[in-house]
Short mmCIF file of C-alpha atoms and ligand atoms in Angstrom, two decimals:
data_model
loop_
_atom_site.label_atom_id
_atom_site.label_comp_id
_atom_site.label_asym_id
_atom_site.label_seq_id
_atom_site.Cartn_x
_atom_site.Cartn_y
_atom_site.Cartn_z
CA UNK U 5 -142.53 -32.92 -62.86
CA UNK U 6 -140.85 -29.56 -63.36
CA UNK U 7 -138.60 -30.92 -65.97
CA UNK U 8 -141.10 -32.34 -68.30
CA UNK U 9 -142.78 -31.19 -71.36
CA UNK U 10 -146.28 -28.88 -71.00
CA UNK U 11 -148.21 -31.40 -72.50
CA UNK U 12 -146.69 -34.13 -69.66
CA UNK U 13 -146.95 -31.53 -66.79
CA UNK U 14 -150.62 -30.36 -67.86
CA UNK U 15 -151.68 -34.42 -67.73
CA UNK U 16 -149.89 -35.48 -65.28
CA UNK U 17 -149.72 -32.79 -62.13
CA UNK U 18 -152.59 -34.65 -60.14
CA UNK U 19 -153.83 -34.76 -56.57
CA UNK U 20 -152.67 -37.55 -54.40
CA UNK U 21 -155.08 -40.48 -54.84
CA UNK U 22 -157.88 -41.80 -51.90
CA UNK U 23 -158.24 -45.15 -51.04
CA UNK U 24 -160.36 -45.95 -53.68
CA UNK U 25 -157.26 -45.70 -56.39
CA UNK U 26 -159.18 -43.62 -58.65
CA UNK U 27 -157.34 -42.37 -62.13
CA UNK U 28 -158.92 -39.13 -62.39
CA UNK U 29 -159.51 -37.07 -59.38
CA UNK U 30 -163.25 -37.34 -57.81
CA UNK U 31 -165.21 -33.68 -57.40
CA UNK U 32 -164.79 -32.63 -53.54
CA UNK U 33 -168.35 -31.33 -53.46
CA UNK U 34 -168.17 -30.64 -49.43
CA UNK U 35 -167.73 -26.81 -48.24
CA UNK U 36 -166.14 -27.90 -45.43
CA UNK U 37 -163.39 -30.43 -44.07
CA UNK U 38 -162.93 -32.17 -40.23
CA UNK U 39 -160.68 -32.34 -37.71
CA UNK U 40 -158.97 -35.31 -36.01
CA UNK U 41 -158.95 -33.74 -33.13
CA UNK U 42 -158.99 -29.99 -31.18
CA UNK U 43 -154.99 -30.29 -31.09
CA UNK U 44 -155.12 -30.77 -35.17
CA UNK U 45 -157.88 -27.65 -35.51
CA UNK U 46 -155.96 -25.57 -33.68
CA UNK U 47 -152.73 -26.45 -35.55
CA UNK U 48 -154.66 -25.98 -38.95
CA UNK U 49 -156.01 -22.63 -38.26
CA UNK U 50 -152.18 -21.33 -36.78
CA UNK U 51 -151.16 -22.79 -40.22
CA UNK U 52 -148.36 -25.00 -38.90
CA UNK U 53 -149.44 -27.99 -40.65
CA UNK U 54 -150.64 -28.60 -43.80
CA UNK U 55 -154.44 -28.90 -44.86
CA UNK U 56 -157.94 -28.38 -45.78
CA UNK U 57 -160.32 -26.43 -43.74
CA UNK U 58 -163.18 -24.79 -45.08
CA UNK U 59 -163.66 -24.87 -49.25
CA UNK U 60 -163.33 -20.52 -49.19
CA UNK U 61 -159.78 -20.94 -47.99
CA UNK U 62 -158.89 -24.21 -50.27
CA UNK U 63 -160.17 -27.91 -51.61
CA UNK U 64 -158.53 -30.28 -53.35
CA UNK U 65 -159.86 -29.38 -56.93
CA UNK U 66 -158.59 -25.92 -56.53
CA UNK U 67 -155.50 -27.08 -55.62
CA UNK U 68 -154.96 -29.50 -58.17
CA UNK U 69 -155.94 -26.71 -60.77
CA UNK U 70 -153.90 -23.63 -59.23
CA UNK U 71 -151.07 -26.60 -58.89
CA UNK U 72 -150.92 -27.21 -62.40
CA UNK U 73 -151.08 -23.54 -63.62
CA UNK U 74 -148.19 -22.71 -61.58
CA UNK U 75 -146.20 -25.54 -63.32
CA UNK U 76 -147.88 -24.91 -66.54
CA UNK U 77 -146.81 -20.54 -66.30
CA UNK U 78 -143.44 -20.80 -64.02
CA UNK U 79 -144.47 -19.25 -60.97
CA UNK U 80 -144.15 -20.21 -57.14
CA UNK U 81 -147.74 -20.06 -55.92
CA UNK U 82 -151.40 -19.08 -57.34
CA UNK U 83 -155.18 -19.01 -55.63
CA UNK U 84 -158.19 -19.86 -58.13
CA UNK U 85 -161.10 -17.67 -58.24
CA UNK U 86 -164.65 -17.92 -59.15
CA UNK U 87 -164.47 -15.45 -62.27
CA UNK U 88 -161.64 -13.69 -64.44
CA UNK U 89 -162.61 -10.61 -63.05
CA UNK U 90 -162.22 -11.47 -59.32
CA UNK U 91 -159.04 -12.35 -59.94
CA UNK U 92 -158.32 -8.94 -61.58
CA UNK U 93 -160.23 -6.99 -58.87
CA UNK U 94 -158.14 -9.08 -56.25
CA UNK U 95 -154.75 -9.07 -57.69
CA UNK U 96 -155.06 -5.44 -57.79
CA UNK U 97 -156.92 -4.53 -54.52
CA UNK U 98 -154.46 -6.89 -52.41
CA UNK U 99 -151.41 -4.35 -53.58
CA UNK U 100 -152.99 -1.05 -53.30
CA UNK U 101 -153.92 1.50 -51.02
CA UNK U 102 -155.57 4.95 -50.61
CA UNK U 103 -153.67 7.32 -52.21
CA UNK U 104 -151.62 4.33 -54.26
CA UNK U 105 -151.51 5.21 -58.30
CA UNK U 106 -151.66 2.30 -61.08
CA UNK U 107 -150.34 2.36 -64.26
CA UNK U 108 -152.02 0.91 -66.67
CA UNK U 109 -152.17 -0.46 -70.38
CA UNK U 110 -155.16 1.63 -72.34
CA UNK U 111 -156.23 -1.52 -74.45
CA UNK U 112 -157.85 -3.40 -71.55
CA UNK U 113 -160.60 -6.04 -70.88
CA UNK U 114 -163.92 -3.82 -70.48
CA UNK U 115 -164.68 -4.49 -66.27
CA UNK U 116 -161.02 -4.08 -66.07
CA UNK U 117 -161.42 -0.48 -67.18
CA UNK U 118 -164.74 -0.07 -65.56
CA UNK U 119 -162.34 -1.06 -61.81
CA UNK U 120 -159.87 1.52 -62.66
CA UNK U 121 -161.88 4.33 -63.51
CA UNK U 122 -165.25 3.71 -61.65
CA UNK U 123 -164.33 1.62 -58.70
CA UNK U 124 -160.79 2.11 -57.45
CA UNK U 125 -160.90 6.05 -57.45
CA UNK U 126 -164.13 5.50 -54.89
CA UNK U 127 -161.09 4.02 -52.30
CA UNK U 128 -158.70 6.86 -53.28
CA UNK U 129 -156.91 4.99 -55.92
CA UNK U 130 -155.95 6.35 -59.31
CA UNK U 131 -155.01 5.30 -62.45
CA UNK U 132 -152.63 6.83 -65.67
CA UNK U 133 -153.23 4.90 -68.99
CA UNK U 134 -150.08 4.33 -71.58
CA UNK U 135 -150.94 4.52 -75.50
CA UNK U 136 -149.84 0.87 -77.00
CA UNK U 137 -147.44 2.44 -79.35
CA UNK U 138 -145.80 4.49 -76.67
CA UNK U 139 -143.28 2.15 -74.89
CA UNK U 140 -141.48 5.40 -73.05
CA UNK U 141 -145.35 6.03 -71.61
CA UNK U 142 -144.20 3.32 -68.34
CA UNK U 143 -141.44 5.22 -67.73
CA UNK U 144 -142.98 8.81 -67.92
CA UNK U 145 -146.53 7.69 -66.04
CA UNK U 146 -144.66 6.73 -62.45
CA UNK U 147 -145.73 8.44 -59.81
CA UNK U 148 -144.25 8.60 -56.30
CA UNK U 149 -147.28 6.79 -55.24
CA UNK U 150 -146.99 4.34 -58.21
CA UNK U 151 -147.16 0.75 -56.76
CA UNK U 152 -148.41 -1.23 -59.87
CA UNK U 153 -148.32 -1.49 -63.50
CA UNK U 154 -151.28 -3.45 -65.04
CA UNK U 155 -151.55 -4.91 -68.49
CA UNK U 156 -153.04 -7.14 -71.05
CA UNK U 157 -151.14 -8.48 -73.98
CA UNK U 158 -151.82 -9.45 -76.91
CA UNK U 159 -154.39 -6.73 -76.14
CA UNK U 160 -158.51 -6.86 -77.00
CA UNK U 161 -159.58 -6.52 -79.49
CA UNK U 162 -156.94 -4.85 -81.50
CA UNK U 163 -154.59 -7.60 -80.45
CA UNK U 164 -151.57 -5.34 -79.50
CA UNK U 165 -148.79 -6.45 -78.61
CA UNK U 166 -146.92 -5.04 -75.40
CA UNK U 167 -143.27 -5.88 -74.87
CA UNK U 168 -143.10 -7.71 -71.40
CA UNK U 169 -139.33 -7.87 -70.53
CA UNK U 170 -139.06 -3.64 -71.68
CA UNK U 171 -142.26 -2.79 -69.05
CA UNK U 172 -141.11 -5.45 -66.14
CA UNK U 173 -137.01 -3.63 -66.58
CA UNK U 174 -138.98 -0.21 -65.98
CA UNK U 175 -141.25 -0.99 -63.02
CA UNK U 176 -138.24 -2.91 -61.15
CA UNK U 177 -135.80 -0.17 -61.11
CA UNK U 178 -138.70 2.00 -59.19
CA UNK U 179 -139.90 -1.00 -57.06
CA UNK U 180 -143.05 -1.25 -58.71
CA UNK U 181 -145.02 -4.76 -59.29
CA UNK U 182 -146.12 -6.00 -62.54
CA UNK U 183 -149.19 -7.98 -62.95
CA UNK U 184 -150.34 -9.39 -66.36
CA UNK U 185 -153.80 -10.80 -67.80
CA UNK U 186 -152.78 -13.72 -69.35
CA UNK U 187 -155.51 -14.51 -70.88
CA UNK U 188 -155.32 -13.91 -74.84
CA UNK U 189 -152.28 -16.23 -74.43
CA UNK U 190 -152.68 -18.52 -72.31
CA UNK U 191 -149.91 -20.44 -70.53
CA UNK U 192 -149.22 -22.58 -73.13
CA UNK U 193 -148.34 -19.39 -75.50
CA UNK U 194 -146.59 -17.29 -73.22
CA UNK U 195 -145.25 -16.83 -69.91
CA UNK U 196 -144.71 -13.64 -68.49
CA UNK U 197 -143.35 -14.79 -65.08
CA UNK U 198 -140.48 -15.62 -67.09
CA UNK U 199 -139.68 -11.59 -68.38
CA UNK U 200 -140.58 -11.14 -64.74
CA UNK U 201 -143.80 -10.40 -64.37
CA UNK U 202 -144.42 -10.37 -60.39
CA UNK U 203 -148.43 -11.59 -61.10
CA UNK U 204 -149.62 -13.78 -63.82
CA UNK U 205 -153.99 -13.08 -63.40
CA UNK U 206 -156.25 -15.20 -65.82
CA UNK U 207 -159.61 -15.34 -67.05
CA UNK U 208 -159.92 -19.82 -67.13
CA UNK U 209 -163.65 -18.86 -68.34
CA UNK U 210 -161.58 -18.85 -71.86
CA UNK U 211 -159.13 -20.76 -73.61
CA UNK U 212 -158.56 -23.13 -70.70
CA UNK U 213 -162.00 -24.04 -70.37
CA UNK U 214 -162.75 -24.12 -73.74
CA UNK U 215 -165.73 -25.08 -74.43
CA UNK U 216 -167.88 -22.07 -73.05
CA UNK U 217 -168.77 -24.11 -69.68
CA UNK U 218 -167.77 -22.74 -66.68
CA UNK U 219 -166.19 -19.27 -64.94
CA UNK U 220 -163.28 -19.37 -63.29
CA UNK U 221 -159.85 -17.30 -62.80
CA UNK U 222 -156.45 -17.35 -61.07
CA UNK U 223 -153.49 -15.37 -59.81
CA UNK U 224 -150.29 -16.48 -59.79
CA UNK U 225 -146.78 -15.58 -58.29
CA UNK U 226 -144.49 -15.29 -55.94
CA UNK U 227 -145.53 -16.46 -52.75
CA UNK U 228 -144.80 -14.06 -50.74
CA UNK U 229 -146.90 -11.62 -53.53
CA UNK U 230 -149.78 -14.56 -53.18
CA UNK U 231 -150.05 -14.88 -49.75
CA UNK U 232 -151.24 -11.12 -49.17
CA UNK U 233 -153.92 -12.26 -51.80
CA UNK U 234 -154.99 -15.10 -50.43
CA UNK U 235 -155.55 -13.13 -47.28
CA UNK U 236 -158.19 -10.95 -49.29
CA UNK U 237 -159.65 -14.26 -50.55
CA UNK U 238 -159.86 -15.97 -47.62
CA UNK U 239 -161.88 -12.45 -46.10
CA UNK U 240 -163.61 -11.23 -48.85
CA UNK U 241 -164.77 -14.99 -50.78
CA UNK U 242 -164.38 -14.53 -54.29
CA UNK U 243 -163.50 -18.56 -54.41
CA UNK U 244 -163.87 -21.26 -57.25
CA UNK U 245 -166.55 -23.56 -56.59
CA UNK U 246 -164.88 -26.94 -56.40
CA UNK U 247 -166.85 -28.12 -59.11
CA UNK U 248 -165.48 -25.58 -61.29
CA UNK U 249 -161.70 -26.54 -60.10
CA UNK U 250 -161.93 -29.94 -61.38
CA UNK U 251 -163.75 -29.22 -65.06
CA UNK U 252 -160.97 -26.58 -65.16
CA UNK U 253 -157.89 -28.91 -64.22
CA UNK U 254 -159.49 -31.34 -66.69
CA UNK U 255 -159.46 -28.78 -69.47
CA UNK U 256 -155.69 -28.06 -68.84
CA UNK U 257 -154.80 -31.49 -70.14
CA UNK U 258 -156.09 -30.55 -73.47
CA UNK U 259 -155.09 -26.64 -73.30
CA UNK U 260 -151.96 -27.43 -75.76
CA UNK U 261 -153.66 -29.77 -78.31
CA UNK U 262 -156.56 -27.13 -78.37
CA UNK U 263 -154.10 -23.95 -78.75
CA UNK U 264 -152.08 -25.61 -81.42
CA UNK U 265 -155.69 -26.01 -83.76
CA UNK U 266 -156.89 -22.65 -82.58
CA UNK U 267 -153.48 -21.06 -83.49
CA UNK U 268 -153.22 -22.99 -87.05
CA UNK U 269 -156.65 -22.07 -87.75
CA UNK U 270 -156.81 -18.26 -86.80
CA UNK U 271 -153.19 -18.03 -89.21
CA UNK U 272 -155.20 -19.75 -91.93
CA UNK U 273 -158.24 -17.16 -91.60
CA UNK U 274 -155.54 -14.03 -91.60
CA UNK U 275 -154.18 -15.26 -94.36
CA UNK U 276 -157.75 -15.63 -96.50
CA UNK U 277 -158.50 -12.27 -94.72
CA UNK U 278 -156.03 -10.62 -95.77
CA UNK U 279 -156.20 -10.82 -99.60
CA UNK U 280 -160.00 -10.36 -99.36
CA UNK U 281 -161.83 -7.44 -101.04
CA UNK U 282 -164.06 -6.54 -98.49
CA UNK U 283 -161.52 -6.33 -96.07
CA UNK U 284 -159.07 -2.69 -95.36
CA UNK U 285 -157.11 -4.90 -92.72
CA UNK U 286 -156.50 -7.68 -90.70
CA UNK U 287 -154.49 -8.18 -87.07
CA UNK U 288 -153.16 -11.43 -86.12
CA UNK U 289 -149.63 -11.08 -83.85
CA UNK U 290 -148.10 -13.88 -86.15
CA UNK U 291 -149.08 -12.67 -89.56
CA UNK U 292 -146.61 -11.25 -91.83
CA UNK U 293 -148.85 -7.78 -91.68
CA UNK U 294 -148.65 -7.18 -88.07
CA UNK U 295 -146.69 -3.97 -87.31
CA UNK U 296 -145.37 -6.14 -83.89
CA UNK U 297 -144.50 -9.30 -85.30
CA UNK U 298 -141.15 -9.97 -84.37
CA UNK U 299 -142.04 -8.94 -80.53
CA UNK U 300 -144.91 -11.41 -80.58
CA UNK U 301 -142.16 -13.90 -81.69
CA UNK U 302 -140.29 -12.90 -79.62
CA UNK U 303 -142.25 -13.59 -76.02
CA UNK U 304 -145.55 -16.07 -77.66
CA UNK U 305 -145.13 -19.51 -78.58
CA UNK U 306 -147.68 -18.52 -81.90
CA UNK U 307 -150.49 -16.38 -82.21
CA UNK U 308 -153.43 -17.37 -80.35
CA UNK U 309 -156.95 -18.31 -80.84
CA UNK U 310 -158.27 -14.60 -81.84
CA UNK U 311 -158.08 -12.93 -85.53
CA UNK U 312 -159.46 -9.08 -85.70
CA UNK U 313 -160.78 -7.04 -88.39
CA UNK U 314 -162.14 -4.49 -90.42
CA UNK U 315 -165.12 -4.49 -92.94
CA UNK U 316 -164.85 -1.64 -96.15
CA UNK U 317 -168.37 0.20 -95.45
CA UNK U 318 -168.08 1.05 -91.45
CA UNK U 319 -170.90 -0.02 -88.70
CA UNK U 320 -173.48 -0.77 -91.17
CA UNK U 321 -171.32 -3.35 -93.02
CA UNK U 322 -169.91 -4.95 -89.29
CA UNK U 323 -173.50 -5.66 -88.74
CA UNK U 324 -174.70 -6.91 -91.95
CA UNK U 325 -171.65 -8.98 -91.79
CA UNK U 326 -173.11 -10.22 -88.51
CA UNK U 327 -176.76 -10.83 -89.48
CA UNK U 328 -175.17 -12.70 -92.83
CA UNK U 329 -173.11 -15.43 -90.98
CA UNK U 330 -174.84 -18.95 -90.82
CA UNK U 331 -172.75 -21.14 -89.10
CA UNK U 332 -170.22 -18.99 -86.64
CA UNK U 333 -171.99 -18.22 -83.03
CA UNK U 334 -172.58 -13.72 -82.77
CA UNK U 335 -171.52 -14.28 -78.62
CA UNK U 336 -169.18 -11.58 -76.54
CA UNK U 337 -167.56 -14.91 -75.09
CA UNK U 338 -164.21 -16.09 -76.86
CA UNK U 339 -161.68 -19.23 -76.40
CA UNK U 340 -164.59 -21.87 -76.82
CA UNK U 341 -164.51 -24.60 -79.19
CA UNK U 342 -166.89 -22.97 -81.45
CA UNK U 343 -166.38 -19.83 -83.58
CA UNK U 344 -167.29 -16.89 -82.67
CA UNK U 345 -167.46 -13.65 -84.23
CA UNK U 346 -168.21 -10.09 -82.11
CA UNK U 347 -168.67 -6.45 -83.19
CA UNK U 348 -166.87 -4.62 -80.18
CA UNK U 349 -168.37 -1.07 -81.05
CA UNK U 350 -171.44 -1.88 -80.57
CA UNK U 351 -171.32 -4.80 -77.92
CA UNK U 352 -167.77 -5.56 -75.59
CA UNK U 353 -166.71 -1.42 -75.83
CA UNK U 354 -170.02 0.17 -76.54
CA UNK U 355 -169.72 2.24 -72.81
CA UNK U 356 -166.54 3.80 -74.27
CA UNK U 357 -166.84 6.96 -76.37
CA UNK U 358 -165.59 6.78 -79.88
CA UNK U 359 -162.41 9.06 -78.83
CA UNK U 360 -161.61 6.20 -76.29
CA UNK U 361 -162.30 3.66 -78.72
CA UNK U 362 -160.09 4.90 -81.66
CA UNK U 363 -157.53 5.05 -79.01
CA UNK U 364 -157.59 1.59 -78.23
CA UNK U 365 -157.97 0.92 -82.00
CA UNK U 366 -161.26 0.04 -82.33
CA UNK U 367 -162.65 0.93 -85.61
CA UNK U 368 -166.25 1.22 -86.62
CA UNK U 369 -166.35 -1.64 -88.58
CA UNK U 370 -164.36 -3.79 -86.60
CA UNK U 371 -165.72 -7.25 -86.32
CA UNK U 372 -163.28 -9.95 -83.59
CA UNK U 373 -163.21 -13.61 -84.29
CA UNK U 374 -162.06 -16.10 -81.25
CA UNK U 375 -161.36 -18.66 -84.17
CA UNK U 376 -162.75 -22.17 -82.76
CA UNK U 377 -161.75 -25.70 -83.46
CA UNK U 378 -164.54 -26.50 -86.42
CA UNK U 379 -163.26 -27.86 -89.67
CA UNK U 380 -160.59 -24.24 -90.96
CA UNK U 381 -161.83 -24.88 -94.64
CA UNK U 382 -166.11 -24.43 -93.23
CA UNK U 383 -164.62 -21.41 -90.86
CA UNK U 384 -163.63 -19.86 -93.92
CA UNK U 385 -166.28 -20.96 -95.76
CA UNK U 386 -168.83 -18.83 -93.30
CA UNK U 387 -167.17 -15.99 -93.31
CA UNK U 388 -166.51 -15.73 -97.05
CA UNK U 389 -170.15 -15.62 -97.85
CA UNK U 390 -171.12 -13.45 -94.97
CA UNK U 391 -168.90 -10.65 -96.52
CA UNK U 392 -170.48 -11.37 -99.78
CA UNK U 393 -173.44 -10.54 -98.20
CA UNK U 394 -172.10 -6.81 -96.77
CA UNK U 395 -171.40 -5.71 -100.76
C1 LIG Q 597 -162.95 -12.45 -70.21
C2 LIG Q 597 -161.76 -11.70 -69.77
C3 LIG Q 597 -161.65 -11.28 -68.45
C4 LIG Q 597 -162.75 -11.51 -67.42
O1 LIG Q 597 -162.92 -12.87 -67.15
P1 LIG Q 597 -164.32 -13.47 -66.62
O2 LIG Q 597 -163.97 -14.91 -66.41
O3 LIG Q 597 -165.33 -13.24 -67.68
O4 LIG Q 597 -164.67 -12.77 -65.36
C5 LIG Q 597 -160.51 -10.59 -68.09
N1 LIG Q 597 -159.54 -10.33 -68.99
C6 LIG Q 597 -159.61 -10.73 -70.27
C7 LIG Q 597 -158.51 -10.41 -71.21
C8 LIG Q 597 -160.73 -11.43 -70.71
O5 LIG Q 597 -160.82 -11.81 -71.99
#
């Protein structure tokens, strides 16, 4: 399979069939699995063969879904997790230690931020941000006690983009690993593994789901790098519900067809956007204004899914933009088949201060679309008359 095309890999990476010969793979809605015998227990448990035991430590749906991402993003191994944000929390807490440092990129998923500077310095862990436009910050941050560099790119909700290969060269030379959320770009977009990203993390509650159903993350990576967090899994139990494995695995086969209509329809809206009188600007990585452009082209297949920008007339225009649209969903969520539009200053980044929003380029009258898969021409259509409305 490793030779074929995404689309082919995403459809075709499947679980070995039962007995019963069925095409699509049936939910394994058991917690946990028996034994043919003591001899075969005890094997199982000193891991020398192969096999299910108890649905915390694996199950086939997982496995069929972790299977596929690791074809789908280029990496050896991968664990599935009930949330994005376990996998976050876990991908970072396997790694570090008391007295361990993390650098990190400032533009990063809200909870993300809330683990660095709430939770992790309760264990004795600390944390040094880097500005977006300041590649020599990676270099400058390390630390003796630096073990990891953490980031996001294209970034939310400014959609920065960070260059991959530039951070992974730094952290190597000072034994450092690098662990990316994925999850603006999805694997079909971009790969870090292949710049050399150590850990690919993802948010599936997103694009790969895509249609605002379930929760679900992963981490991916090498395997040595993935068995030390699948040791925290298996002892702490932030696991996918099997359930959740298989609507995930399912959504996988679609993630390209989907990407390619979110992608042609969030270029469409920057380019209305950006000739628009209400508007002072609009972000897109693959737009002809974006001051990144060529990077994005560089490491991302196209754009992705998400288009951000700002109203003329500040917080009071963001929300009467808001109340004005008819059609497009107001939700914090983002990747789902449906439009959605979101006003981070006052909703996703409210708990930062306006200092620490500005410097992770949130303006007041910022408003973040996660551009769905309804008709581009009604998208636009929305949105036009809702900034009509803010005049
Ligand atoms: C949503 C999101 C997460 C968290 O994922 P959940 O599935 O909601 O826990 C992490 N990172 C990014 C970039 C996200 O958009």
């Amino acid at each position: 399979m490793k030779n074929k095309a995404f689309e082919t890999k995403a459809i075709r990476q499947q679980t070995d069939r039962s007995e019963h010969r069925e095409h699509s793979v049936p939910i394994f809605a058991t917690s946990s699995y028996v034994f043919e015998d003591a001899e075969h227990a005890r094997a199982l448990f000193a891991k020398e063969v192969h096999g299910n035991i108890y649905s915390r430590y694996s199950n086939p749906n997982n496995d069929e879904f972790v299977q596929k991402l690791c074809l789908l993003e280029g990496t050896e191994a991968g664990i599935a997790t009930a949330s994005g944000m376990a996998a976050m929390f876990i991908s970072i807490a396997s790694f570090l230690k008391s007295g361990d440092h993390i650098v990190a990129s400032r533009s990063l998923f809200g909870s993300t931020h809330q683990i660095l500077t709430q939770l992790l310095p309760r264990w004795g862990i600390t944390h040094s941000y880097v500005d977006v436009e300041d590649p020599e910050g990676w270099e400058k941050a390390i630390l003796g006690t630096t073990r990891m560099f953490f980031l996001e790119t294209p970034s939310n909700p400014a959609l920065d983009v960070l260059d991959i290969e530039h951070i992974v060269s730094v952290a190597h030379a000072h034994d450092i690993i690098v662990n990316v959320d994925n999850c603006f770009a999805t694997p079909y977009l971009q790969n870090p593994a292949k710049y050399g990203a150590d850990i690919v993390t993802h948010s599936a509650t997103k694009f790969i789901d895509g249609q605002g159903r379930t929760l679900g993350g992963a981490v991916l990576g090498k395997q040595a790098l993935i068995d030390e967090v699948m040791f925290m899994s298996r002892h702490t139990g932030p696991a996918m519900s099997p359930f959740n494995g298989w609507v995930l695995s399912k959504s996988l086969e679609t993630l390209a067809v989907r990407m390619d209509r979110h992608c042609e329809n969030a270029l469409k809206l920057a380019d209305f956007l950006s000739t628009h009188e209400q508007i002072n600007f609009v972000r897109y990585p693959f737009h002809s204004s974006h001051p990144q452009k060529e990077l994005a082209q560089k490491q991302m297949k196209q754009g992705g899914g998400l288009v951000t920008f700002e109203i003329k007339g500040g917080v009071e225009s963001g929300r009467k933009f808001l109340d004005a649209l008819q059609m497009l969903s107001l939700s914090s969520n983002l990747g789902d088949a449906r439009t959605i539009a979101t006003h981070p200053a006052s909703t996703t980044h409210s708990k930062l201060t306006e200092e620490e929003r500005k410097h992770v380029g949130i303006t007041p009258g910022m408003v973040r679309i996660s551009v769905g898969l309804e008709h581009i021409n009604d998208i636009i259509e929305d949105i036009d008359q809702a900034l009509e409305a803010t005049h």
